[in-house]
Amino acid sequence: MMLPGCVALTAVSAIPGALFEVAANQFIGKEKSYPANMRKTLTGVQQSLQSLKLDVDVLEIQQDGGYGIGFGNERLDGEITLRTQTPELTTVYIKVKGSSREESVEHAIIEVIDEKLKRLPASAHMDTSKYNNLRQDPSVKSPRVGWFRPGASLEVTQSGAREWLKIKLPSGDYAYLKGAIKEGDPAQKRKTILSKSE
């Protein structure tokens, strides 16, 4: 009589654990440290995303001296965090989600970064010529907190300030960009951004 009850209790308690494991897995990504400075690693990440037909859509300057990168398309959303461990050692953390965690995409990005960094010169630096400023507040006088790529599809909302849009950064903080949303499917989460000059 006690055995069925014990089995039932075990089965019930196993379900939350399984659900917890699945939920926790959604927030785990791939991490790797590279024997390269921040500038070179950032360049390697940009070139790696481009070679996979992605790009750095948002680049956030983080308070610890690292960078947060947002990228994606209609099928997936990704974040990359770069942290300086020493002047010549940089850790890259990658998290990609579609309808579930995309571990194979994370692995592919790591592999491409490995190859790019082997070939990049020490003087390599990220090409920011096609990027516009992200601001702390909806004003050109407020501090720059990063950059965004005009024409990228981003998750933005109207800010309430004329010609300014609000965006959530990889760190979870918010920033503002001067631009407009290109008309398209209103049901789409990502909106194509047309930039406006500051």
Coordinates of N, CA, C and O in Angstrom, one line a residue:
M1 N 0.8 -1.2 0.0 CA 0.0 0.0 0.0 C 0.9 1.3 0.0 O 0.5 2.2 -0.6
M2 N 2.0 1.2 0.7 CA 2.9 2.4 0.7 C 3.7 2.6 -0.6 O 4.0 3.7 -1.0
L3 N 4.0 1.5 -1.3 CA 4.8 1.6 -2.5 C 4.2 2.4 -3.6 O 4.8 3.3 -4.1
P4 N 2.9 2.2 -3.9 CA 2.3 3.1 -5.0 C 2.4 4.6 -4.6 O 2.6 5.4 -5.4
G5 N 2.1 4.9 -3.3 CA 2.2 6.3 -2.8 C 3.6 6.9 -3.0 O 3.7 8.0 -3.4
C6 N 4.6 6.1 -2.7 CA 6.0 6.5 -2.8 C 6.3 6.8 -4.2 O 7.0 7.7 -4.6
V7 N 5.9 5.8 -5.1 CA 6.2 6.0 -6.5 C 5.5 7.2 -7.1 O 6.1 8.0 -7.8
A8 N 4.2 7.4 -6.7 CA 3.5 8.6 -7.1 C 4.2 9.9 -6.7 O 4.3 10.9 -7.4
L9 N 4.6 9.9 -5.4 CA 5.3 11.1 -4.9 C 6.6 11.4 -5.6 O 6.9 12.5 -6.0
T10 N 7.3 10.3 -6.0 CA 8.6 10.5 -6.7 C 8.3 11.0 -8.1 O 9.0 11.9 -8.6
A11 N 7.3 10.5 -8.7 CA 6.9 11.0 -10.1 C 6.5 12.4 -10.1 O 6.9 13.2 -10.9
V12 N 5.7 12.8 -9.1 CA 5.3 14.2 -9.0 C 6.5 15.1 -8.8 O 6.6 16.2 -9.4
S13 N 7.4 14.7 -7.9 CA 8.5 15.6 -7.6 C 9.5 15.7 -8.7 O 10.3 16.6 -8.8
A14 N 9.5 14.7 -9.6 CA 10.5 14.7 -10.7 C 10.1 15.7 -11.8 O 10.9 16.2 -12.4
I15 N 8.8 15.9 -11.9 CA 8.3 16.9 -12.9 C 8.8 18.3 -12.7 O 9.4 18.8 -13.6
P16 N 8.7 18.9 -11.5 CA 9.2 20.2 -11.4 C 10.7 20.3 -11.7 O 11.2 21.3 -12.2
G17 N 11.5 19.3 -11.2 CA 12.9 19.3 -11.5 C 13.2 19.3 -13.0 O 14.1 20.0 -13.4
A18 N 12.5 18.5 -13.7 CA 12.7 18.4 -15.2 C 12.3 19.8 -15.8 O 13.1 20.3 -16.7
L19 N 11.2 20.4 -15.4 CA 10.9 21.7 -15.9 C 11.9 22.7 -15.5 O 12.2 23.6 -16.3
F20 N 12.4 22.7 -14.3 CA 13.4 23.6 -13.9 C 14.7 23.5 -14.7 O 15.2 24.5 -15.2
E21 N 15.1 22.3 -15.1 CA 16.3 22.1 -15.9 C 16.1 22.6 -17.3 O 17.0 23.3 -17.8
V22 N 14.9 22.4 -17.9 CA 14.6 23.0 -19.2 C 14.6 24.5 -19.1 O 15.2 25.2 -20.0
A23 N 14.0 25.1 -18.1 CA 13.9 26.5 -18.0 C 15.3 27.1 -17.8 O 15.7 28.1 -18.4
A24 N 16.1 26.5 -16.9 CA 17.5 26.9 -16.6 C 18.3 26.9 -17.9 O 19.2 27.7 -18.1
N25 N 18.1 25.9 -18.7 CA 18.9 25.7 -19.9 C 18.7 26.8 -20.9 O 19.6 27.1 -21.7
Q26 N 17.6 27.5 -20.8 CA 17.3 28.7 -21.7 C 18.3 29.8 -21.5 O 18.4 30.7 -22.3
F27 N 18.9 29.9 -20.3 CA 19.7 31.0 -19.9 C 21.2 30.7 -19.9 O 22.0 31.5 -19.4
I28 N 21.5 29.5 -20.4 CA 22.9 29.1 -20.4 C 23.4 29.3 -21.8 O 22.7 29.0 -22.8
G29 N 24.6 29.8 -22.0 CA 25.2 30.0 -23.3 C 26.6 29.4 -23.3 O 27.0 28.6 -22.5
K30 N 27.3 29.7 -24.4 CA 28.7 29.2 -24.6 C 29.7 30.3 -24.2 O 29.4 31.5 -24.5
E31 N 30.7 29.9 -23.5 CA 31.8 30.9 -23.1 C 33.1 30.4 -23.5 O 33.4 29.2 -23.4
K32 N 34.0 31.3 -23.9 CA 35.3 30.9 -24.3 C 36.2 32.2 -24.1 O 35.8 33.3 -24.4
S33 N 37.4 31.9 -23.6 CA 38.4 33.0 -23.4 C 39.4 32.9 -24.6 O 39.9 31.8 -25.0
Y34 N 39.8 34.1 -25.1 CA 40.8 34.2 -26.2 C 42.0 35.0 -25.8 O 41.9 36.0 -25.1
P35 N 43.2 34.5 -26.2 CA 44.4 35.3 -25.9 C 44.6 36.4 -26.9 O 45.5 36.5 -27.8
A36 N 43.7 37.4 -26.7 CA 43.7 38.6 -27.6 C 43.1 39.8 -26.8 O 42.3 39.6 -25.9
N37 N 43.5 41.0 -27.2 CA 43.0 42.1 -26.4 C 41.5 42.4 -26.9 O 41.0 41.8 -27.8
M38 N 40.9 43.3 -26.1 CA 39.4 43.6 -26.4 C 39.2 44.1 -27.8 O 38.3 43.6 -28.5
R39 N 40.0 45.0 -28.3 CA 39.8 45.6 -29.6 C 39.9 44.5 -30.7 O 39.0 44.4 -31.6
K40 N 40.8 43.6 -30.7 CA 41.0 42.6 -31.7 C 39.8 41.5 -31.5 O 39.3 41.1 -32.6
T41 N 39.4 41.2 -30.3 CA 38.4 40.2 -30.1 C 37.0 40.8 -30.6 O 36.3 40.1 -31.3
L42 N 36.8 42.1 -30.4 CA 35.6 42.7 -30.8 C 35.5 42.7 -32.4 O 34.5 42.4 -33.0
T43 N 36.6 42.9 -33.0 CA 36.7 42.9 -34.5 C 36.5 41.5 -35.0 O 35.7 41.3 -35.9
G44 N 37.0 40.5 -34.3 CA 36.8 39.1 -34.6 C 35.3 38.7 -34.5 O 34.8 38.0 -35.4
V45 N 34.7 39.2 -33.5 CA 33.2 38.9 -33.3 C 32.4 39.5 -34.5 O 31.6 38.9 -35.1
Q46 N 32.7 40.8 -34.8 CA 32.0 41.5 -35.9 C 32.2 40.7 -37.2 O 31.2 40.4 -37.9
Q47 N 33.4 40.4 -37.5 CA 33.7 39.7 -38.8 C 33.1 38.3 -38.8 O 32.6 37.8 -39.9
S48 N 33.0 37.6 -37.7 CA 32.5 36.3 -37.6 C 31.0 36.3 -37.8 O 30.4 35.5 -38.6
L49 N 30.3 37.3 -37.2 CA 28.8 37.4 -37.4 C 28.5 37.7 -38.9 O 27.6 37.2 -39.5
Q50 N 29.3 38.6 -39.5 CA 29.1 39.0 -40.9 C 29.3 37.8 -41.8 O 28.5 37.6 -42.8
S51 N 30.3 37.0 -41.5 CA 30.5 35.8 -42.4 C 29.4 34.8 -42.2 O 29.2 33.9 -43.1
L52 N 28.6 34.8 -41.2 CA 27.4 34.0 -41.0 C 26.1 34.7 -41.4 O 25.0 34.2 -41.1
K53 N 26.3 35.8 -42.1 CA 25.1 36.5 -42.6 C 24.3 37.1 -41.5 O 23.1 37.3 -41.5
L54 N 25.0 37.5 -40.4 CA 24.4 38.2 -39.3 C 25.3 39.5 -39.2 O 26.1 39.7 -40.0
D55 N 25.0 40.3 -38.2 CA 25.9 41.5 -38.0 C 25.7 42.0 -36.5 O 24.7 41.6 -35.9
V56 N 26.5 42.8 -36.1 CA 26.4 43.5 -34.8 C 25.3 44.6 -35.1 O 25.5 45.5 -35.8
D57 N 24.1 44.4 -34.5 CA 23.0 45.3 -34.6 C 23.1 46.4 -33.5 O 22.8 47.6 -33.8
V58 N 23.5 46.0 -32.3 CA 23.6 46.9 -31.2 C 24.9 46.6 -30.5 O 25.2 45.5 -30.2
L59 N 25.7 47.7 -30.2 CA 26.9 47.5 -29.4 C 26.8 48.4 -28.2 O 26.7 49.7 -28.3
E60 N 26.8 47.8 -27.0 CA 26.7 48.6 -25.8 C 28.0 48.7 -25.0 O 28.7 47.7 -24.9
I61 N 28.4 49.9 -24.6 CA 29.5 50.1 -23.8 C 29.1 49.7 -22.3 O 28.2 50.4 -21.8
Q62 N 29.7 48.8 -21.7 CA 29.3 48.4 -20.4 C 30.3 49.0 -19.3 O 31.4 49.3 -19.6
Q63 N 29.7 49.1 -18.1 CA 30.4 49.8 -17.1 C 31.8 49.2 -16.7 O 32.7 49.9 -16.2
D64 N 31.9 47.9 -16.8 CA 33.1 47.2 -16.5 C 34.2 47.3 -17.5 O 35.3 46.6 -17.4
G65 N 34.0 48.0 -18.6 CA 34.9 48.2 -19.7 C 34.7 47.2 -20.8 O 35.4 47.2 -21.8
G66 N 33.8 46.3 -20.6 CA 33.4 45.3 -21.7 C 32.4 45.8 -22.6 O 32.0 47.0 -22.6
Y67 N 31.9 44.9 -23.5 CA 30.9 45.3 -24.4 C 29.8 44.3 -24.4 O 30.0 43.1 -24.2
G68 N 28.6 44.7 -24.7 CA 27.4 43.9 -25.0 C 27.0 44.0 -26.4 O 27.0 45.1 -26.9
I69 N 26.7 42.9 -27.1 CA 26.4 42.9 -28.5 C 25.0 42.3 -28.6 O 24.7 41.2 -28.1
G70 N 24.1 42.9 -29.4 CA 22.8 42.3 -29.8 C 22.8 42.1 -31.3 O 23.3 42.9 -32.1
F71 N 22.3 40.9 -31.7 CA 22.2 40.6 -33.1 C 21.0 39.6 -33.3 O 20.5 39.1 -32.3
G72 N 20.6 39.5 -34.5 CA 19.5 38.5 -34.8 C 18.9 38.7 -36.1 O 19.3 39.5 -36.9
N73 N 17.8 37.9 -36.3 CA 17.0 38.0 -37.5 C 15.6 37.6 -37.2 O 15.3 37.5 -36.0
E74 N 14.8 37.2 -38.2 CA 13.4 36.8 -37.9 C 13.3 35.5 -37.2 O 12.3 35.3 -36.6
R75 N 14.4 34.7 -37.2 CA 14.3 33.4 -36.6 C 15.0 33.3 -35.2 O 14.7 32.4 -34.5
L76 N 16.0 34.2 -34.9 CA 16.7 34.0 -33.7 C 17.1 35.4 -33.1 O 17.2 36.4 -33.9
D77 N 17.4 35.4 -31.8 CA 17.9 36.6 -31.1 C 19.2 36.1 -30.4 O 19.2 35.1 -29.7
G78 N 20.2 36.9 -30.5 CA 21.5 36.6 -29.8 C 22.1 37.7 -29.1 O 21.9 38.9 -29.4
E79 N 22.8 37.4 -28.1 CA 23.6 38.4 -27.3 C 25.0 37.8 -27.1 O 25.2 36.6 -26.9
I80 N 25.9 38.7 -27.2 CA 27.3 38.4 -26.9 C 27.9 39.4 -25.9 O 27.7 40.6 -26.1
T81 N 28.5 38.9 -24.9 CA 29.2 39.8 -23.9 C 30.7 39.5 -24.0 O 31.1 38.4 -24.0
L82 N 31.4 40.6 -24.0 CA 32.9 40.6 -24.0 C 33.4 41.2 -22.7 O 33.0 42.3 -22.4
R83 N 34.3 40.4 -22.0 CA 34.8 40.9 -20.7 C 36.3 40.8 -20.8 O 36.9 39.8 -21.2
T84 N 37.0 41.8 -20.3 CA 38.5 41.8 -20.3 C 38.9 41.1 -19.0 O 38.5 41.5 -17.9
Q85 N 39.7 40.1 -19.1 CA 40.3 39.4 -18.0 C 41.7 40.0 -17.7 O 42.0 40.2 -16.5
T86 N 42.5 40.2 -18.7 CA 43.8 40.9 -18.6 C 43.9 41.7 -19.9 O 43.1 41.5 -20.8
P87 N 44.9 42.5 -20.1 CA 45.0 43.3 -21.3 C 45.1 42.4 -22.6 O 44.8 42.8 -23.7
E88 N 45.5 41.1 -22.4 CA 45.7 40.2 -23.6 C 44.8 39.0 -23.4 O 45.1 38.0 -24.1
L89 N 43.8 39.0 -22.7 CA 42.9 37.9 -22.5 C 41.4 38.4 -22.4 O 41.1 39.1 -21.5
T90 N 40.6 38.0 -23.3 CA 39.2 38.4 -23.4 C 38.3 37.2 -23.4 O 38.5 36.3 -24.1
T91 N 37.2 37.3 -22.6 CA 36.3 36.2 -22.5 C 35.0 36.6 -23.3 O 34.5 37.8 -23.2
V92 N 34.5 35.7 -24.1 CA 33.4 35.9 -25.0 C 32.3 35.0 -24.5 O 32.5 33.8 -24.4
Y93 N 31.1 35.5 -24.2 CA 30.0 34.7 -23.8 C 28.9 34.9 -24.8 O 28.5 36.0 -25.1
I94 N 28.3 33.8 -25.3 CA 27.3 33.9 -26.4 C 26.1 33.1 -26.0 O 26.1 32.0 -25.5
K95 N 24.9 33.8 -26.2 CA 23.6 33.2 -25.9 C 22.7 33.5 -27.1 O 22.5 34.6 -27.5
V96 N 22.2 32.4 -27.7 CA 21.3 32.5 -28.8 C 20.0 31.8 -28.6 O 20.0 30.6 -28.1
K97 N 18.9 32.5 -28.8 CA 17.6 31.8 -28.6 C 16.7 32.0 -29.9 O 16.7 33.0 -30.5
G98 N 16.0 30.9 -30.2 CA 15.0 31.0 -31.2 C 13.7 30.7 -30.5 O 13.4 31.3 -29.5
S99 N 13.0 29.6 -30.9 CA 11.9 29.1 -30.1 C 12.4 28.4 -28.8 O 11.7 28.2 -27.8
S100 N 13.7 28.0 -28.9 CA 14.4 27.4 -27.7 C 15.9 27.8 -27.9 O 16.2 28.5 -28.8
R101 N 16.7 27.4 -26.9 CA 18.1 27.8 -27.0 C 18.7 27.1 -28.3 O 18.5 26.0 -28.5
E102 N 19.5 27.9 -29.0 CA 20.2 27.5 -30.2 C 21.6 27.2 -30.0 O 22.5 27.9 -30.4
E103 N 21.9 26.1 -29.3 CA 23.3 25.7 -28.9 C 24.2 25.5 -30.1 O 25.3 25.9 -30.1
S104 N 23.6 25.0 -31.2 CA 24.4 24.7 -32.4 C 24.9 26.0 -33.0 O 26.0 26.1 -33.6
V105 N 24.0 27.1 -33.0 CA 24.4 28.4 -33.5 C 25.5 29.0 -32.6 O 26.5 29.5 -33.2
E106 N 25.4 28.9 -31.3 CA 26.4 29.4 -30.4 C 27.8 28.7 -30.7 O 28.8 29.3 -30.8
H107 N 27.7 27.4 -30.9 CA 28.9 26.6 -31.2 C 29.5 27.1 -32.5 O 30.8 27.2 -32.7
A108 N 28.7 27.3 -33.6 CA 29.2 27.7 -34.9 C 29.9 29.1 -34.8 O 30.9 29.3 -35.4
I109 N 29.3 30.0 -34.0 CA 29.9 31.3 -33.8 C 31.2 31.2 -33.2 O 32.2 31.9 -33.6
I110 N 31.3 30.4 -32.1 CA 32.6 30.2 -31.4 C 33.7 29.7 -32.4 O 34.8 30.2 -32.4
E111 N 33.3 28.7 -33.2 CA 34.3 28.2 -34.2 C 34.8 29.2 -35.2 O 36.0 29.3 -35.5
V112 N 33.8 30.1 -35.7 CA 34.2 31.1 -36.6 C 35.1 32.1 -36.0 O 36.1 32.6 -36.5
I113 N 34.8 32.5 -34.7 CA 35.7 33.5 -34.0 C 37.1 32.9 -33.8 O 38.1 33.6 -34.0
D114 N 37.2 31.6 -33.5 CA 38.5 30.9 -33.4 C 39.3 31.2 -34.6 O 40.5 31.6 -34.6
E115 N 38.7 30.9 -35.8 CA 39.4 31.0 -37.1 C 39.7 32.5 -37.4 O 40.8 32.8 -37.9
K116 N 38.8 33.4 -37.2 CA 39.0 34.8 -37.5 C 40.2 35.4 -36.7 O 41.0 36.1 -37.2
L117 N 40.2 35.1 -35.4 CA 41.3 35.6 -34.5 C 42.7 35.1 -34.8 O 43.6 35.8 -34.6
K118 N 42.7 33.9 -35.4 CA 44.1 33.4 -35.8 C 44.6 34.3 -37.0 O 45.9 34.3 -37.1
R119 N 43.8 34.9 -37.8 CA 44.2 35.6 -39.0 C 44.3 37.1 -38.8 O 44.8 37.8 -39.7
L120 N 43.6 37.6 -37.8 CA 43.5 39.1 -37.7 C 44.9 39.7 -37.2 O 45.5 39.1 -36.3
P121 N 45.3 40.8 -37.7 CA 46.5 41.4 -37.2 C 46.2 42.0 -35.8 O 45.1 42.3 -35.4
A122 N 47.3 42.3 -35.0 CA 47.1 42.8 -33.7 C 46.5 44.2 -33.7 O 45.8 44.6 -32.8
S123 N 46.6 44.9 -34.8 CA 46.1 46.3 -34.9 C 44.6 46.3 -35.4 O 44.1 47.4 -35.6
A124 N 44.0 45.2 -35.6 CA 42.6 45.2 -36.1 C 41.7 45.9 -35.1 O 41.8 45.9 -33.9
H125 N 40.7 46.6 -35.7 CA 39.7 47.3 -34.9 C 38.3 47.2 -35.6 O 38.3 47.1 -36.9
M126 N 37.3 47.2 -34.9 CA 35.9 47.1 -35.4 C 35.6 48.3 -36.3 O 35.9 49.4 -36.0
D127 N 34.9 48.0 -37.4 CA 34.4 49.1 -38.3 C 33.1 49.6 -37.8 O 32.1 49.0 -37.8
T128 N 33.2 50.9 -37.2 CA 32.0 51.5 -36.7 C 31.5 52.6 -37.7 O 30.6 53.4 -37.3
S129 N 32.0 52.6 -38.9 CA 31.6 53.7 -39.8 C 30.2 53.7 -40.2 O 29.6 54.7 -40.6
K130 N 29.5 52.5 -40.1 CA 28.1 52.4 -40.5 C 27.2 52.4 -39.3 O 26.0 52.0 -39.4
Y131 N 27.6 52.9 -38.2 CA 26.8 52.9 -37.0 C 26.5 54.3 -36.5 O 27.3 55.2 -36.7
N132 N 25.4 54.4 -35.8 CA 25.0 55.6 -35.2 C 24.9 55.5 -33.7 O 24.8 54.4 -33.2
N133 N 24.9 56.6 -33.0 CA 24.9 56.6 -31.5 C 23.7 56.1 -30.9 O 22.5 56.4 -31.3
L134 N 23.9 55.4 -29.7 CA 22.8 55.2 -28.8 C 23.1 56.1 -27.6 O 24.2 56.3 -27.2
R135 N 22.0 56.8 -27.1 CA 22.2 57.8 -26.1 C 21.5 57.3 -24.8 O 20.6 56.6 -24.7
Q136 N 22.1 57.9 -23.7 CA 21.5 57.6 -22.3 C 20.1 58.1 -22.2 O 19.3 57.5 -21.5
D137 N 19.8 59.3 -22.8 CA 18.5 59.9 -22.7 C 18.2 60.4 -24.1 O 19.0 60.4 -25.0
P138 N 16.9 60.7 -24.4 CA 16.5 61.1 -25.7 C 17.0 62.5 -26.0 O 16.2 63.5 -26.2
S139 N 18.3 62.7 -26.1 CA 18.9 64.0 -26.4 C 20.3 63.8 -26.9 O 21.0 63.0 -26.4
V140 N 20.6 64.6 -28.0 CA 22.0 64.4 -28.5 C 23.1 64.9 -27.5 O 24.2 64.6 -27.7
K141 N 22.6 65.6 -26.5 CA 23.6 66.1 -25.5 C 23.8 65.1 -24.4 O 24.7 65.3 -23.6
S142 N 23.1 64.0 -24.3 CA 23.3 63.0 -23.3 C 24.4 62.1 -23.7 O 24.8 62.0 -24.9
P143 N 25.0 61.4 -22.7 CA 26.2 60.6 -23.0 C 25.9 59.4 -24.0 O 24.8 58.9 -24.0
R144 N 26.8 59.1 -24.8 CA 26.7 58.0 -25.7 C 26.9 56.7 -24.9 O 27.9 56.6 -24.1
V145 N 26.0 55.7 -25.0 CA 26.2 54.5 -24.3 C 26.4 53.3 -25.3 O 26.5 52.1 -24.8
G146 N 26.5 53.6 -26.5 CA 26.8 52.5 -27.5 C 26.4 53.0 -28.9 O 26.3 54.2 -29.2
W147 N 26.3 52.0 -29.8 CA 25.9 52.3 -31.2 C 24.9 51.3 -31.7 O 24.7 50.2 -31.2
F148 N 24.2 51.7 -32.8 CA 23.3 50.8 -33.4 C 23.5 50.9 -34.9 O 24.0 51.9 -35.4
R149 N 23.1 49.8 -35.6 CA 23.3 49.8 -37.1 C 22.0 50.2 -37.8 O 21.0 49.5 -37.7
P150 N 22.0 51.4 -38.5 CA 20.8 51.8 -39.2 C 20.4 50.7 -40.2 O 21.3 50.2 -40.9
G151 N 19.2 50.5 -40.4 CA 18.7 49.4 -41.3 C 18.5 48.1 -40.7 O 18.0 47.2 -41.2
A152 N 19.1 47.9 -39.4 CA 18.9 46.7 -38.7 C 17.5 46.5 -38.2 O 16.8 47.5 -38.1
S153 N 17.1 45.3 -38.0 CA 15.8 45.0 -37.4 C 16.0 44.9 -35.9 O 16.7 44.0 -35.4
L154 N 15.4 45.8 -35.2 CA 15.6 45.9 -33.7 C 14.3 45.9 -33.0 O 13.2 46.2 -33.6
E155 N 14.3 45.5 -31.8 CA 13.1 45.6 -30.9 C 13.1 46.9 -30.2 O 13.9 47.2 -29.3
V156 N 12.3 47.8 -30.7 CA 12.2 49.2 -30.2 C 10.8 49.6 -29.9 O 9.8 49.0 -30.4
T157 N 10.6 50.6 -29.1 CA 9.3 51.2 -28.8 C 9.4 52.7 -29.0 O 10.5 53.3 -28.9
Q158 N 8.3 53.4 -29.1 CA 8.3 54.8 -29.2 C 8.6 55.3 -27.8 O 8.2 54.7 -26.8
S159 N 9.4 56.4 -27.7 CA 9.9 56.9 -26.4 C 9.0 57.9 -25.8 O 9.1 58.3 -24.7
G160 N 8.2 58.5 -26.6 CA 7.4 59.7 -26.2 C 8.1 61.0 -26.5 O 7.5 62.1 -26.5
A161 N 9.4 60.9 -26.9 CA 10.1 62.1 -27.3 C 10.2 62.1 -28.9 O 10.5 61.0 -29.4
R162 N 9.9 63.2 -29.5 CA 9.9 63.2 -30.9 C 11.1 62.7 -31.6 O 12.2 63.1 -31.2
E163 N 11.0 61.8 -32.6 CA 12.1 61.3 -33.4 C 13.0 60.3 -32.6 O 14.0 59.9 -33.1
W164 N 12.7 60.0 -31.3 CA 13.5 59.1 -30.5 C 12.8 57.8 -30.2 O 11.6 57.8 -29.9
L165 N 13.5 56.7 -30.4 CA 13.0 55.4 -30.1 C 13.8 54.8 -28.9 O 14.9 55.2 -28.6
K166 N 13.1 53.9 -28.1 CA 13.7 53.4 -26.9 C 14.0 51.9 -27.2 O 13.2 51.2 -27.8
I167 N 15.2 51.5 -26.7 CA 15.7 50.1 -27.0 C 16.2 49.5 -25.7 O 16.9 50.2 -24.9
K168 N 16.0 48.2 -25.5 CA 16.6 47.5 -24.4 C 18.0 47.0 -24.8 O 18.1 46.3 -25.8
L169 N 19.0 47.3 -24.0 CA 20.4 46.9 -24.3 C 20.6 45.5 -23.8 O 19.9 44.9 -23.0
P170 N 21.7 44.8 -24.3 CA 22.0 43.5 -23.8 C 22.2 43.4 -22.3 O 21.8 42.3 -21.7
S171 N 22.6 44.4 -21.6 CA 22.7 44.4 -20.1 C 21.4 44.5 -19.4 O 21.3 44.2 -18.2
G172 N 20.3 44.8 -20.1 CA 19.0 45.0 -19.5 C 18.7 46.5 -19.3 O 17.5 46.9 -19.1
D173 N 19.7 47.4 -19.4 CA 19.4 48.8 -19.4 C 18.7 49.3 -20.7 O 18.7 48.6 -21.6
Y174 N 18.3 50.5 -20.6 CA 17.6 51.1 -21.8 C 18.4 52.2 -22.4 O 19.2 52.9 -21.7
A175 N 18.3 52.4 -23.7 CA 19.0 53.5 -24.4 C 18.0 54.1 -25.4 O 16.9 53.6 -25.6
Y176 N 18.4 55.2 -26.0 CA 17.6 55.9 -27.0 C 18.4 56.1 -28.3 O 19.6 56.3 -28.3
L177 N 17.7 56.0 -29.4 CA 18.3 56.2 -30.7 C 17.4 57.2 -31.5 O 16.2 57.2 -31.3
K178 N 18.0 58.0 -32.3 CA 17.3 58.9 -33.1 C 17.0 58.2 -34.4 O 17.9 57.9 -35.2
G179 N 15.7 58.0 -34.7 CA 15.3 57.3 -35.9 C 13.8 57.1 -36.0 O 13.1 57.6 -35.2
A180 N 13.4 56.3 -37.0 CA 12.0 56.1 -37.2 C 11.9 54.6 -37.6 O 12.8 54.0 -38.1
I181 N 10.7 54.1 -37.3 CA 10.4 52.7 -37.7 C 9.9 52.6 -39.1 O 9.0 53.3 -39.5
K182 N 10.5 51.8 -39.9 CA 10.1 51.6 -41.3 C 8.8 50.9 -41.3 O 8.6 49.9 -40.5
E183 N 7.8 51.3 -42.1 CA 6.5 50.7 -42.2 C 6.7 49.2 -42.6 O 7.5 48.9 -43.5
G184 N 6.0 48.3 -41.9 CA 6.1 46.9 -42.2 C 5.0 46.2 -41.5 O 4.0 46.8 -41.1
D185 N 5.2 44.9 -41.3 CA 4.2 44.1 -40.6 C 4.2 44.5 -39.1 O 5.2 44.3 -38.4
P186 N 3.1 45.0 -38.6 CA 3.1 45.5 -37.2 C 3.1 44.3 -36.2 O 3.5 44.5 -35.0
A187 N 2.9 43.1 -36.7 CA 2.9 41.9 -35.8 C 4.4 41.5 -35.5 O 4.6 40.7 -34.6
Q188 N 5.3 41.9 -36.4 CA 6.7 41.5 -36.2 C 7.3 42.1 -35.0 O 7.1 43.3 -34.7
K189 N 8.0 41.3 -34.2 CA 8.7 41.8 -33.0 C 9.8 42.8 -33.3 O 9.9 43.9 -32.7
R190 N 10.5 42.5 -34.4 CA 11.6 43.4 -34.8 C 11.1 44.4 -35.8 O 10.4 44.0 -36.7
K191 N 11.6 45.6 -35.7 CA 11.2 46.7 -36.7 C 12.5 47.2 -37.4 O 13.5 47.3 -36.7
T192 N 12.4 47.4 -38.6 CA 13.5 48.0 -39.4 C 13.7 49.4 -39.0 O 12.7 50.2 -39.1
I193 N 14.9 49.9 -38.7 CA 15.1 51.2 -38.2 C 15.7 52.1 -39.3 O 16.8 51.7 -39.9
L194 N 15.1 53.2 -39.5 CA 15.7 54.3 -40.4 C 16.3 55.3 -39.5 O 15.5 55.9 -38.7
S195 N 17.5 55.6 -39.6 CA 18.2 56.5 -38.7 C 17.9 58.0 -39.2 O 17.7 58.2 -40.3
K196 N 18.0 58.8 -38.2 CA 18.0 60.3 -38.5 C 19.2 60.9 -37.9 O 19.7 60.5 -36.9
S197 N 19.7 61.9 -38.6 CA 21.0 62.5 -38.2 C 20.8 63.2 -36.9 O 19.7 63.8 -36.7
E198 N 21.8 63.2 -36.0 CA 21.8 63.9 -34.8 C 22.1 65.4 -35.1 O 22.6 66.1 -34.7

